[in-house]
Short mmCIF file of N, CA and C in Angstrom, two decimals:
data_model
loop_
_atom_site.label_atom_id
_atom_site.label_comp_id
_atom_site.label_asym_id
_atom_site.label_seq_id
_atom_site.Cartn_x
_atom_site.Cartn_y
_atom_site.Cartn_z
N MET W 619 36.76 48.91 8.28
CA MET W 619 36.07 48.09 6.65
C MET W 619 36.62 46.50 6.55
N SER W 620 36.07 45.30 6.33
CA SER W 620 36.70 44.50 6.14
C SER W 620 36.71 43.91 4.28
N GLU W 621 37.77 43.21 4.48
CA GLU W 621 38.15 42.58 3.19
C GLU W 621 37.06 41.14 3.36
N SER W 622 36.66 41.34 2.22
CA SER W 622 36.50 40.09 1.33
C SER W 622 37.31 39.33 0.74
N SER W 623 38.01 38.47 0.60
CA SER W 623 38.83 37.36 0.46
C SER W 623 38.04 36.39 -0.31
N THR W 624 38.48 36.44 -2.26
CA THR W 624 38.28 35.16 -2.69
C THR W 624 39.02 34.27 -3.14
N PRO W 625 39.07 33.15 -3.05
CA PRO W 625 39.62 31.61 -3.42
C PRO W 625 39.86 31.58 -4.26
N ALA W 626 41.53 32.01 -4.46
CA ALA W 626 42.37 31.31 -5.80
C ALA W 626 41.58 30.89 -6.14
N ALA W 627 41.87 30.59 -7.51
CA ALA W 627 41.69 29.21 -8.73
C ALA W 627 42.98 28.44 -8.46
N ALA W 628 42.69 27.05 -8.39
CA ALA W 628 43.29 25.95 -9.13
C ALA W 628 44.35 26.27 -9.70
N PRO W 629 45.73 26.03 -9.49
CA PRO W 629 46.26 25.84 -10.76
C PRO W 629 46.22 25.22 -11.66
N VAL W 630 46.46 25.13 -13.13
CA VAL W 630 46.95 24.62 -14.01
C VAL W 630 46.99 22.93 -14.01
N ARG W 631 47.51 22.28 -14.37
CA ARG W 631 48.23 20.76 -14.11
C ARG W 631 48.14 20.57 -15.37
N HIS W 632 49.75 20.79 -15.87
CA HIS W 632 49.49 19.68 -17.36
C HIS W 632 49.95 19.17 -17.37
N TYR W 633 49.34 17.66 -18.35
CA TYR W 633 49.65 16.73 -18.36
C TYR W 633 50.07 16.48 -19.65
N LEU W 634 51.21 15.52 -19.95
CA LEU W 634 51.83 14.36 -20.89
C LEU W 634 51.68 13.37 -21.38
N VAL W 635 50.47 13.20 -22.45
CA VAL W 635 49.83 11.61 -22.56
C VAL W 635 51.17 11.55 -24.39
N VAL W 636 51.74 10.17 -23.79
CA VAL W 636 52.32 9.02 -24.91
C VAL W 636 51.43 8.24 -25.30
N ALA W 637 50.86 8.18 -26.49
CA ALA W 637 49.98 7.20 -26.74
C ALA W 637 50.05 6.92 -28.73
N TYR W 638 49.71 5.63 -28.99
CA TYR W 638 49.84 5.52 -30.02
C TYR W 638 48.06 4.82 -30.37
N GLN W 639 48.20 3.17 -30.68
CA GLN W 639 47.61 2.41 -31.24
C GLN W 639 46.17 2.57 -29.82
N THR W 640 46.51 3.35 -29.17
CA THR W 640 45.54 3.05 -27.16
C THR W 640 45.04 5.19 -27.65
N LEU W 641 45.20 5.72 -28.72
CA LEU W 641 44.56 6.75 -28.44
C LEU W 641 42.99 6.76 -28.63
N GLY W 642 42.66 7.55 -28.18
CA GLY W 642 40.80 7.11 -28.62
C GLY W 642 40.15 6.11 -27.36
N ARG W 643 40.91 4.53 -26.54
CA ARG W 643 40.52 4.20 -26.43
C ARG W 643 39.67 4.07 -24.91
N ARG W 644 38.95 3.40 -24.39
CA ARG W 644 38.08 4.05 -23.40
C ARG W 644 39.04 4.16 -21.51
N GLU W 645 40.31 3.37 -21.38
CA GLU W 645 40.48 3.54 -20.11
C GLU W 645 41.94 5.33 -20.56
N LEU W 646 42.05 4.97 -21.89
CA LEU W 646 42.59 6.23 -21.58
C LEU W 646 42.31 7.46 -21.84
N THR W 647 41.29 8.07 -22.11
CA THR W 647 39.86 9.16 -22.21
C THR W 647 39.37 9.06 -20.06
N GLU W 648 39.39 7.92 -20.50
CA GLU W 648 38.80 7.77 -18.60
C GLU W 648 39.13 8.97 -18.00
N ALA W 649 40.75 8.31 -17.91
CA ALA W 649 42.58 8.34 -16.74
C ALA W 649 42.35 10.45 -17.12
N ILE W 650 42.10 10.36 -18.78
CA ILE W 650 41.60 12.53 -18.91
C ILE W 650 40.91 12.65 -18.49
N GLN W 651 39.76 12.43 -18.31
CA GLN W 651 38.71 12.68 -18.24
C GLN W 651 38.34 13.28 -15.62
N GLU W 652 39.48 11.79 -16.07
CA GLU W 652 39.50 11.81 -14.45
C GLU W 652 40.23 13.09 -13.69
N ARG W 653 41.70 13.28 -14.38
CA ARG W 653 42.29 14.63 -14.23
C ARG W 653 41.09 16.00 -14.54
N THR W 654 40.67 15.88 -15.29
CA THR W 654 39.91 17.01 -15.87
C THR W 654 38.86 17.71 -14.55
N VAL W 655 38.44 16.25 -14.27
CA VAL W 655 37.33 16.73 -12.69
C VAL W 655 37.67 17.42 -12.01
N ALA W 656 39.55 17.07 -11.37
CA ALA W 656 39.94 17.07 -10.35
C ALA W 656 40.24 18.45 -10.35
N GLY W 657 40.83 19.22 -11.48
CA GLY W 657 40.57 20.68 -10.84
C GLY W 657 41.19 20.94 -12.51
N PRO W 658 41.37 22.45 -12.74
CA PRO W 658 42.35 22.58 -14.62
C PRO W 658 43.18 21.90 -15.41
N ALA W 659 43.19 20.99 -15.98
CA ALA W 659 43.97 20.56 -16.60
C ALA W 659 43.86 21.10 -18.34
N ASP W 660 45.02 20.95 -18.83
CA ASP W 660 44.92 21.53 -19.95
C ASP W 660 46.25 19.79 -20.67
N PHE W 661 46.67 19.30 -21.29
CA PHE W 661 46.67 18.16 -22.41
C PHE W 661 47.25 18.17 -23.40
N TRP W 662 49.48 17.18 -23.49
CA TRP W 662 50.16 17.35 -24.82
C TRP W 662 50.02 15.83 -25.24
N LEU W 663 49.49 15.81 -26.03
CA LEU W 663 49.24 14.61 -26.62
C LEU W 663 50.58 13.97 -27.48
N VAL W 664 51.54 12.81 -27.33
CA VAL W 664 52.70 12.88 -28.32
C VAL W 664 52.63 11.53 -28.66
N VAL W 665 52.64 11.61 -29.86
CA VAL W 665 51.54 10.66 -31.05
C VAL W 665 53.43 10.11 -31.27
N PRO W 666 54.27 8.83 -30.98
CA PRO W 666 56.12 8.83 -32.01
C PRO W 666 55.42 8.36 -32.78
N ALA W 667 55.59 8.18 -33.87
CA ALA W 667 55.83 7.71 -34.95
C ALA W 667 56.66 6.72 -35.98
N THR W 668 55.48 5.28 -34.80
CA THR W 668 55.93 4.10 -34.83
C THR W 668 56.48 3.36 -36.78
N ARG W 669 57.21 2.50 -36.76
CA ARG W 669 57.34 2.14 -37.91
C ARG W 669 56.13 0.79 -37.87
N LEU W 670 55.01 1.40 -38.98
CA LEU W 670 54.17 0.51 -38.81
C LEU W 670 53.66 -1.03 -39.39
N VAL W 671 55.52 -1.26 -39.86
CA VAL W 671 55.95 -2.76 -39.78
C VAL W 671 55.65 -3.70 -38.00
N GLU W 672 56.24 -2.82 -36.76
CA GLU W 672 56.02 -2.56 -36.01
C GLU W 672 54.92 -3.08 -35.27
N LEU W 673 53.60 -3.20 -35.91
CA LEU W 673 52.42 -3.03 -34.90
C LEU W 673 51.59 -4.36 -35.50
N ALA W 674 52.64 -4.34 -36.68
CA ALA W 674 51.77 -6.13 -36.67
C ALA W 674 51.95 -6.99 -35.42
N PRO W 675 51.28 -7.57 -35.41
CA PRO W 675 51.45 -8.64 -33.73
C PRO W 675 52.02 -9.91 -34.27
N LEU W 676 52.06 -10.39 -35.82
CA LEU W 676 52.93 -11.64 -35.71
C LEU W 676 53.81 -11.03 -36.70
N PRO W 677 55.14 -11.99 -37.64
CA PRO W 677 55.95 -11.36 -38.21
C PRO W 677 55.56 -11.43 -39.45
N PRO W 678 55.88 -10.86 -40.28
CA PRO W 678 55.17 -10.25 -41.36
C PRO W 678 56.02 -11.50 -42.30
N PRO W 679 55.30 -12.13 -43.49
CA PRO W 679 55.32 -13.89 -44.70
C PRO W 679 56.56 -13.17 -44.81
N MET W 680 57.59 -14.94 -44.98
CA MET W 680 58.30 -14.64 -45.60
C MET W 680 58.42 -14.11 -47.46
N PRO W 681 59.21 -13.63 -47.88
CA PRO W 681 58.89 -13.23 -49.48
C PRO W 681 58.90 -14.52 -50.52
N THR W 682 58.84 -14.40 -51.37
CA THR W 682 58.59 -14.95 -52.72
C THR W 682 59.58 -14.80 -53.15
N MET W 683 59.41 -15.56 -54.43
CA MET W 683 60.49 -15.31 -55.47
C MET W 683 59.86 -14.79 -56.34
N GLY W 684 60.31 -14.10 -56.68
CA GLY W 684 60.35 -12.55 -57.38
C GLY W 684 59.48 -11.08 -56.78
N GLY W 685 59.20 -11.81 -55.28
CA GLY W 685 58.13 -10.44 -54.37
C GLY W 685 59.24 -9.51 -54.63
N VAL W 686 58.31 -8.27 -53.73
CA VAL W 686 58.80 -7.03 -53.88
C VAL W 686 59.64 -6.94 -52.40
N ALA W 687 60.68 -6.48 -51.75
CA ALA W 687 60.46 -6.64 -50.27
C ALA W 687 60.02 -4.50 -50.21
N SER W 688 59.31 -5.34 -49.46
CA SER W 688 58.70 -3.66 -48.34
C SER W 688 59.78 -2.83 -47.46
N LEU W 689 59.86 -1.70 -47.99
CA LEU W 689 60.76 -0.86 -47.51
C LEU W 689 60.21 -0.04 -46.30
N PRO W 690 60.66 0.00 -45.52
CA PRO W 690 60.18 1.24 -44.34
C PRO W 690 59.81 2.66 -44.79
N ASP W 691 58.91 3.31 -44.57
CA ASP W 691 58.34 4.58 -45.18
C ASP W 691 58.65 5.44 -44.46
N PRO W 692 59.17 5.59 -43.83
CA PRO W 692 58.62 6.96 -42.73
C PRO W 692 58.15 8.13 -42.79
N GLU W 693 58.28 8.64 -44.04
CA GLU W 693 56.69 9.64 -44.15
C GLU W 693 55.65 8.56 -44.45
N HIS W 694 55.18 7.65 -44.32
CA HIS W 694 53.83 7.18 -44.73
C HIS W 694 53.24 7.15 -42.78
N ASP W 695 54.74 7.50 -42.40
CA ASP W 695 54.31 6.76 -40.36
C ASP W 695 53.70 7.70 -40.11
N ARG W 696 54.76 8.91 -40.27
CA ARG W 696 54.55 9.77 -39.99
C ARG W 696 52.90 10.08 -40.34
N LYS W 697 52.57 10.66 -41.31
CA LYS W 697 51.30 10.27 -41.92
C LYS W 697 50.11 9.32 -41.35
N VAL W 698 50.39 8.75 -41.32
CA VAL W 698 49.24 7.88 -39.86
C VAL W 698 49.43 8.20 -38.66
N ALA W 699 50.22 8.78 -37.85
CA ALA W 699 50.15 8.87 -36.87
C ALA W 699 50.22 10.27 -36.28
N GLN W 700 49.89 11.44 -37.63
CA GLN W 700 49.35 12.44 -37.66
C GLN W 700 47.61 11.97 -37.57
N GLY W 701 46.99 11.48 -38.52
CA GLY W 701 46.11 11.12 -38.78
C GLY W 701 45.05 10.59 -37.49
N ARG W 702 46.15 9.89 -36.20
CA ARG W 702 46.22 9.35 -35.36
C ARG W 702 45.11 10.39 -34.40
N LEU W 703 46.50 11.46 -34.23
CA LEU W 703 46.50 12.72 -33.08
C LEU W 703 45.51 13.44 -34.07
N ASP W 704 45.22 13.70 -34.80
CA ASP W 704 44.05 14.17 -35.48
C ASP W 704 43.04 13.65 -34.87
N THR W 705 42.45 12.04 -35.47
CA THR W 705 41.06 11.77 -34.62
C THR W 705 40.76 12.12 -32.91
N ALA W 706 42.17 11.70 -32.58
CA ALA W 706 41.89 12.13 -30.53
C ALA W 706 42.29 12.78 -30.54
N LEU W 707 43.23 14.42 -31.36
CA LEU W 707 42.19 15.59 -30.38
C LEU W 707 41.28 16.21 -30.71
N GLN W 708 40.43 15.97 -31.86
CA GLN W 708 39.10 16.49 -32.14
C GLN W 708 37.92 14.79 -31.43
N GLN W 709 38.38 14.24 -31.35
CA GLN W 709 37.22 13.51 -29.81
C GLN W 709 37.80 14.48 -28.88
N LEU W 710 39.41 15.23 -27.76
CA LEU W 710 39.54 14.80 -26.58
C LEU W 710 38.72 16.57 -26.49
N SER W 711 39.37 16.81 -27.76
CA SER W 711 37.95 18.79 -27.42
C SER W 711 36.64 18.82 -27.49
N ALA W 712 36.05 17.79 -28.59
CA ALA W 712 35.19 17.61 -28.22
C ALA W 712 33.84 17.53 -27.13
N HIS W 713 35.17 16.96 -26.06
CA HIS W 713 34.71 16.69 -24.42
C HIS W 713 35.18 18.33 -23.66
N ALA W 714 35.18 19.08 -24.69
CA ALA W 714 35.89 20.76 -23.97
C ALA W 714 37.40 20.65 -22.66
N ILE W 715 37.43 19.56 -23.48
CA ILE W 715 39.49 19.02 -22.74
C ILE W 715 40.42 20.17 -23.20
N GLN W 716 41.11 20.84 -22.56
CA GLN W 716 42.27 21.37 -23.48
C GLN W 716 43.63 20.42 -23.66
N VAL W 717 43.47 20.30 -25.26
CA VAL W 717 44.18 19.20 -25.57
C VAL W 717 45.17 20.06 -26.90
N GLY W 718 46.27 19.45 -26.44
CA GLY W 718 47.13 19.90 -28.67
C GLY W 718 48.13 18.34 -29.03
N GLY W 719 48.98 18.44 -29.29
CA GLY W 719 49.76 17.60 -29.51
C GLY W 719 50.70 17.39 -30.48
N GLU W 720 51.64 16.72 -30.87
CA GLU W 720 52.43 16.65 -31.94
C GLU W 720 52.81 15.01 -32.65
N VAL W 721 53.42 14.68 -33.03
CA VAL W 721 53.77 13.38 -33.81
C VAL W 721 55.27 13.35 -33.40
N GLY W 722 55.98 12.90 -32.74
CA GLY W 722 57.17 13.06 -32.49
C GLY W 722 57.90 11.59 -32.80
N ASP W 723 59.30 11.80 -32.73
CA ASP W 723 60.03 10.77 -33.04
C ASP W 723 59.84 9.55 -32.72
N ALA W 724 59.79 7.81 -33.92
CA ALA W 724 59.43 7.27 -33.68
C ALA W 724 59.55 5.97 -32.09
N ASP W 725 60.93 6.55 -31.84
CA ASP W 725 61.15 5.63 -30.75
C ASP W 725 60.92 7.40 -29.46
N PRO W 726 59.73 6.52 -28.21
CA PRO W 726 59.07 7.46 -27.92
C PRO W 726 60.01 8.28 -26.03
N VAL W 727 61.16 7.56 -25.98
CA VAL W 727 61.42 8.61 -25.56
C VAL W 727 62.42 9.76 -25.42
N ARG W 728 62.64 9.48 -26.91
CA ARG W 728 63.34 11.00 -27.77
C ARG W 728 62.78 11.41 -28.55
N ALA W 729 60.98 10.95 -28.20
CA ALA W 729 60.01 11.89 -28.73
C ALA W 729 58.80 13.03 -27.09
N VAL W 730 59.68 12.04 -26.15
CA VAL W 730 59.21 12.53 -24.73
C VAL W 730 59.80 14.38 -24.12
N LYS W 731 61.41 13.83 -24.30
CA LYS W 731 62.49 14.81 -24.56
C LYS W 731 62.62 15.30 -25.59
N HIS W 732 62.13 15.84 -26.51
CA HIS W 732 61.18 16.44 -27.71
C HIS W 732 60.26 17.68 -27.39
N ALA W 733 59.79 16.70 -26.75
CA ALA W 733 58.25 17.34 -25.70
C ALA W 733 58.79 18.19 -25.03
N LEU W 734 58.84 17.60 -24.10
CA LEU W 734 59.89 18.40 -23.04
C LEU W 734 60.79 19.74 -23.02
N ARG W 735 61.08 19.58 -24.13
CA ARG W 735 62.36 21.01 -24.21
C ARG W 735 61.14 21.79 -23.41
N ARG W 736 59.80 22.36 -24.34
CA ARG W 736 59.38 23.18 -24.47
C ARG W 736 57.71 23.65 -23.56
N ARG W 737 58.25 22.38 -22.73
CA ARG W 737 57.43 22.45 -21.55
C ARG W 737 57.35 22.01 -20.83
N GLN W 738 56.52 22.39 -19.59
CA GLN W 738 56.72 21.77 -18.76
C GLN W 738 55.65 20.82 -17.83
N VAL W 739 55.89 19.44 -18.14
CA VAL W 739 54.92 18.96 -17.08
C VAL W 739 54.70 18.27 -14.99
N ASP W 740 53.41 18.28 -15.61
CA ASP W 740 52.76 18.03 -13.49
C ASP W 740 52.98 16.14 -13.44
N GLU W 741 52.83 15.67 -13.83
CA GLU W 741 53.06 13.90 -14.76
C GLU W 741 53.06 14.06 -16.20
N ILE W 742 53.74 12.34 -16.46
CA ILE W 742 52.87 11.70 -17.64
C ILE W 742 52.08 10.12 -17.56
N ILE W 743 51.32 10.38 -18.63
CA ILE W 743 50.72 9.13 -18.77
C ILE W 743 51.58 8.82 -19.96
N VAL W 744 51.01 7.01 -20.54
CA VAL W 744 51.82 6.55 -20.55
C VAL W 744 50.67 5.12 -21.02
N ALA W 745 50.11 5.17 -22.10
CA ALA W 745 48.98 4.53 -22.49
C ALA W 745 49.44 3.40 -23.20
N THR W 746 49.24 2.30 -22.61
CA THR W 746 49.35 0.97 -23.45
C THR W 746 48.54 -0.12 -24.29
N LEU W 747 49.35 -0.77 -24.53
CA LEU W 747 48.37 -1.92 -24.74
C LEU W 747 48.49 -2.88 -23.79
N PRO W 748 47.67 -4.42 -23.73
CA PRO W 748 47.36 -5.46 -22.77
C PRO W 748 48.71 -5.28 -22.58
N ALA W 749 49.73 -5.76 -20.81
CA ALA W 749 50.63 -6.51 -21.01
C ALA W 749 51.80 -7.60 -22.42
N HIS W 750 50.35 -8.39 -21.94
CA HIS W 750 50.74 -9.06 -23.17
C HIS W 750 51.71 -9.08 -25.18
N VAL W 751 50.56 -7.77 -24.86
CA VAL W 751 51.23 -7.04 -26.57
C VAL W 751 51.95 -6.22 -27.02
N SER W 752 52.08 -5.68 -25.33
CA SER W 752 52.77 -4.18 -25.72
C SER W 752 54.38 -3.79 -25.73
N LYS W 753 54.40 -4.07 -27.17
CA LYS W 753 56.17 -3.47 -27.42
C LYS W 753 56.27 -2.33 -25.56
N TRP W 754 55.57 -1.61 -25.16
CA TRP W 754 56.35 -0.49 -24.96
C TRP W 754 56.49 -0.61 -23.37
N LEU W 755 55.57 -1.80 -22.92
CA LEU W 755 56.00 -2.77 -21.26
C LEU W 755 57.16 -3.70 -21.13
N ARG W 756 57.01 -4.50 -22.92
CA ARG W 756 57.99 -4.93 -22.45
C ARG W 756 59.80 -4.07 -22.89
N GLN W 757 59.25 -2.95 -23.39
CA GLN W 757 60.71 -1.87 -23.73
C GLN W 757 60.96 -1.17 -21.70
N ASP W 758 60.42 -1.76 -21.15
CA ASP W 758 59.86 -0.94 -19.75
C ASP W 758 59.77 0.71 -19.68
N LEU W 759 58.43 0.99 -20.38
CA LEU W 759 58.73 2.65 -21.33
C LEU W 759 58.52 2.93 -20.00
N PRO W 760 57.21 3.11 -19.34
CA PRO W 760 56.84 3.62 -18.25
C PRO W 760 58.25 4.60 -16.92
N HIS W 761 58.54 3.25 -16.27
CA HIS W 761 59.84 2.76 -15.68
C HIS W 761 60.84 3.87 -16.01
N ARG W 762 61.50 3.91 -17.56
CA ARG W 762 62.39 4.29 -18.15
C ARG W 762 62.42 5.64 -18.25
N LEU W 763 60.86 6.12 -18.62
CA LEU W 763 60.37 8.00 -19.13
C LEU W 763 60.78 8.66 -16.97
N GLU W 764 60.44 7.99 -16.67
CA GLU W 764 59.94 8.07 -15.21
C GLU W 764 61.55 8.49 -14.35
N HIS W 765 62.38 7.86 -14.20
CA HIS W 765 63.81 7.66 -13.97
C HIS W 765 64.70 9.03 -15.09
N HIS W 766 64.03 8.68 -16.09
CA HIS W 766 64.15 9.85 -17.73
C HIS W 766 64.28 11.67 -17.05
N PHE W 767 63.03 11.47 -16.66
CA PHE W 767 62.33 12.95 -16.69
C PHE W 767 62.21 13.08 -14.88
N HIS W 768 62.38 12.19 -14.74
CA HIS W 768 61.89 12.51 -12.51
C HIS W 768 60.61 13.01 -12.06
N VAL W 769 59.96 12.88 -13.36
CA VAL W 769 58.17 12.95 -13.60
C VAL W 769 57.68 12.21 -13.52
N PRO W 770 56.49 12.12 -11.93
CA PRO W 770 55.79 11.01 -12.03
C PRO W 770 55.01 10.46 -13.71
N VAL W 771 55.04 9.10 -13.53
CA VAL W 771 54.78 8.58 -15.24
C VAL W 771 53.59 7.61 -13.73
N THR W 772 52.22 7.95 -15.08
CA THR W 772 51.17 7.01 -14.45
C THR W 772 50.79 6.09 -15.65
N HIS W 773 50.71 4.24 -15.96
CA HIS W 773 50.61 3.62 -16.92
C HIS W 773 49.11 3.79 -16.45
N VAL W 774 48.41 3.38 -18.22
CA VAL W 774 47.20 3.16 -18.39
C VAL W 774 47.28 1.55 -19.30
N ALA W 775 46.32 0.95 -18.98
CA ALA W 775 46.65 -0.26 -20.33
C ALA W 775 45.02 -0.37 -20.38
N SER W 776 45.44 -0.23 -21.66
CA SER W 776 43.99 -1.20 -22.34
C SER W 776 43.14 -2.14 -22.20
N GLN W 777 42.76 -2.66 -21.83
CA GLN W 777 41.76 -4.18 -21.98
C GLN W 777 42.23 -4.63 -23.17
N ALA W 778 41.80 -4.76 -24.00
CA ALA W 778 41.95 -5.01 -25.30
C ALA W 778 42.66 -4.08 -26.35
#
């Protein structure tokens, strides 16, 4: 009597994606889709609750006499980040991609650290703006994450 063997299913690869302004951009979506084509995969999006004042490409205007100073509002920052996350989750789910996510600390390293307490990943994908405007690249975020967490890190830069 001969036994027929069925090939073992490929293991699911787990990815953690760190992004904010680049969520939904073509380059990141393509990187995620490439990994799903390569085999079973799931993705966990981490969206740091970046302070909105840090997103402005130019310094804020100088206050004027009698003007009211704008104070950081962490709760508003979290709500904006949650909106970005919700939109990205809907877009990726519409492509049958297994995805979940969370809003994390404003510091992307702390946000990743918190997410990795509850899950193991095979790769971290860091999506940034182009080098000439990316705060995360000026902070050397991809290399810092790889060094700190000992997980392969792939950097995906948006073109615009």
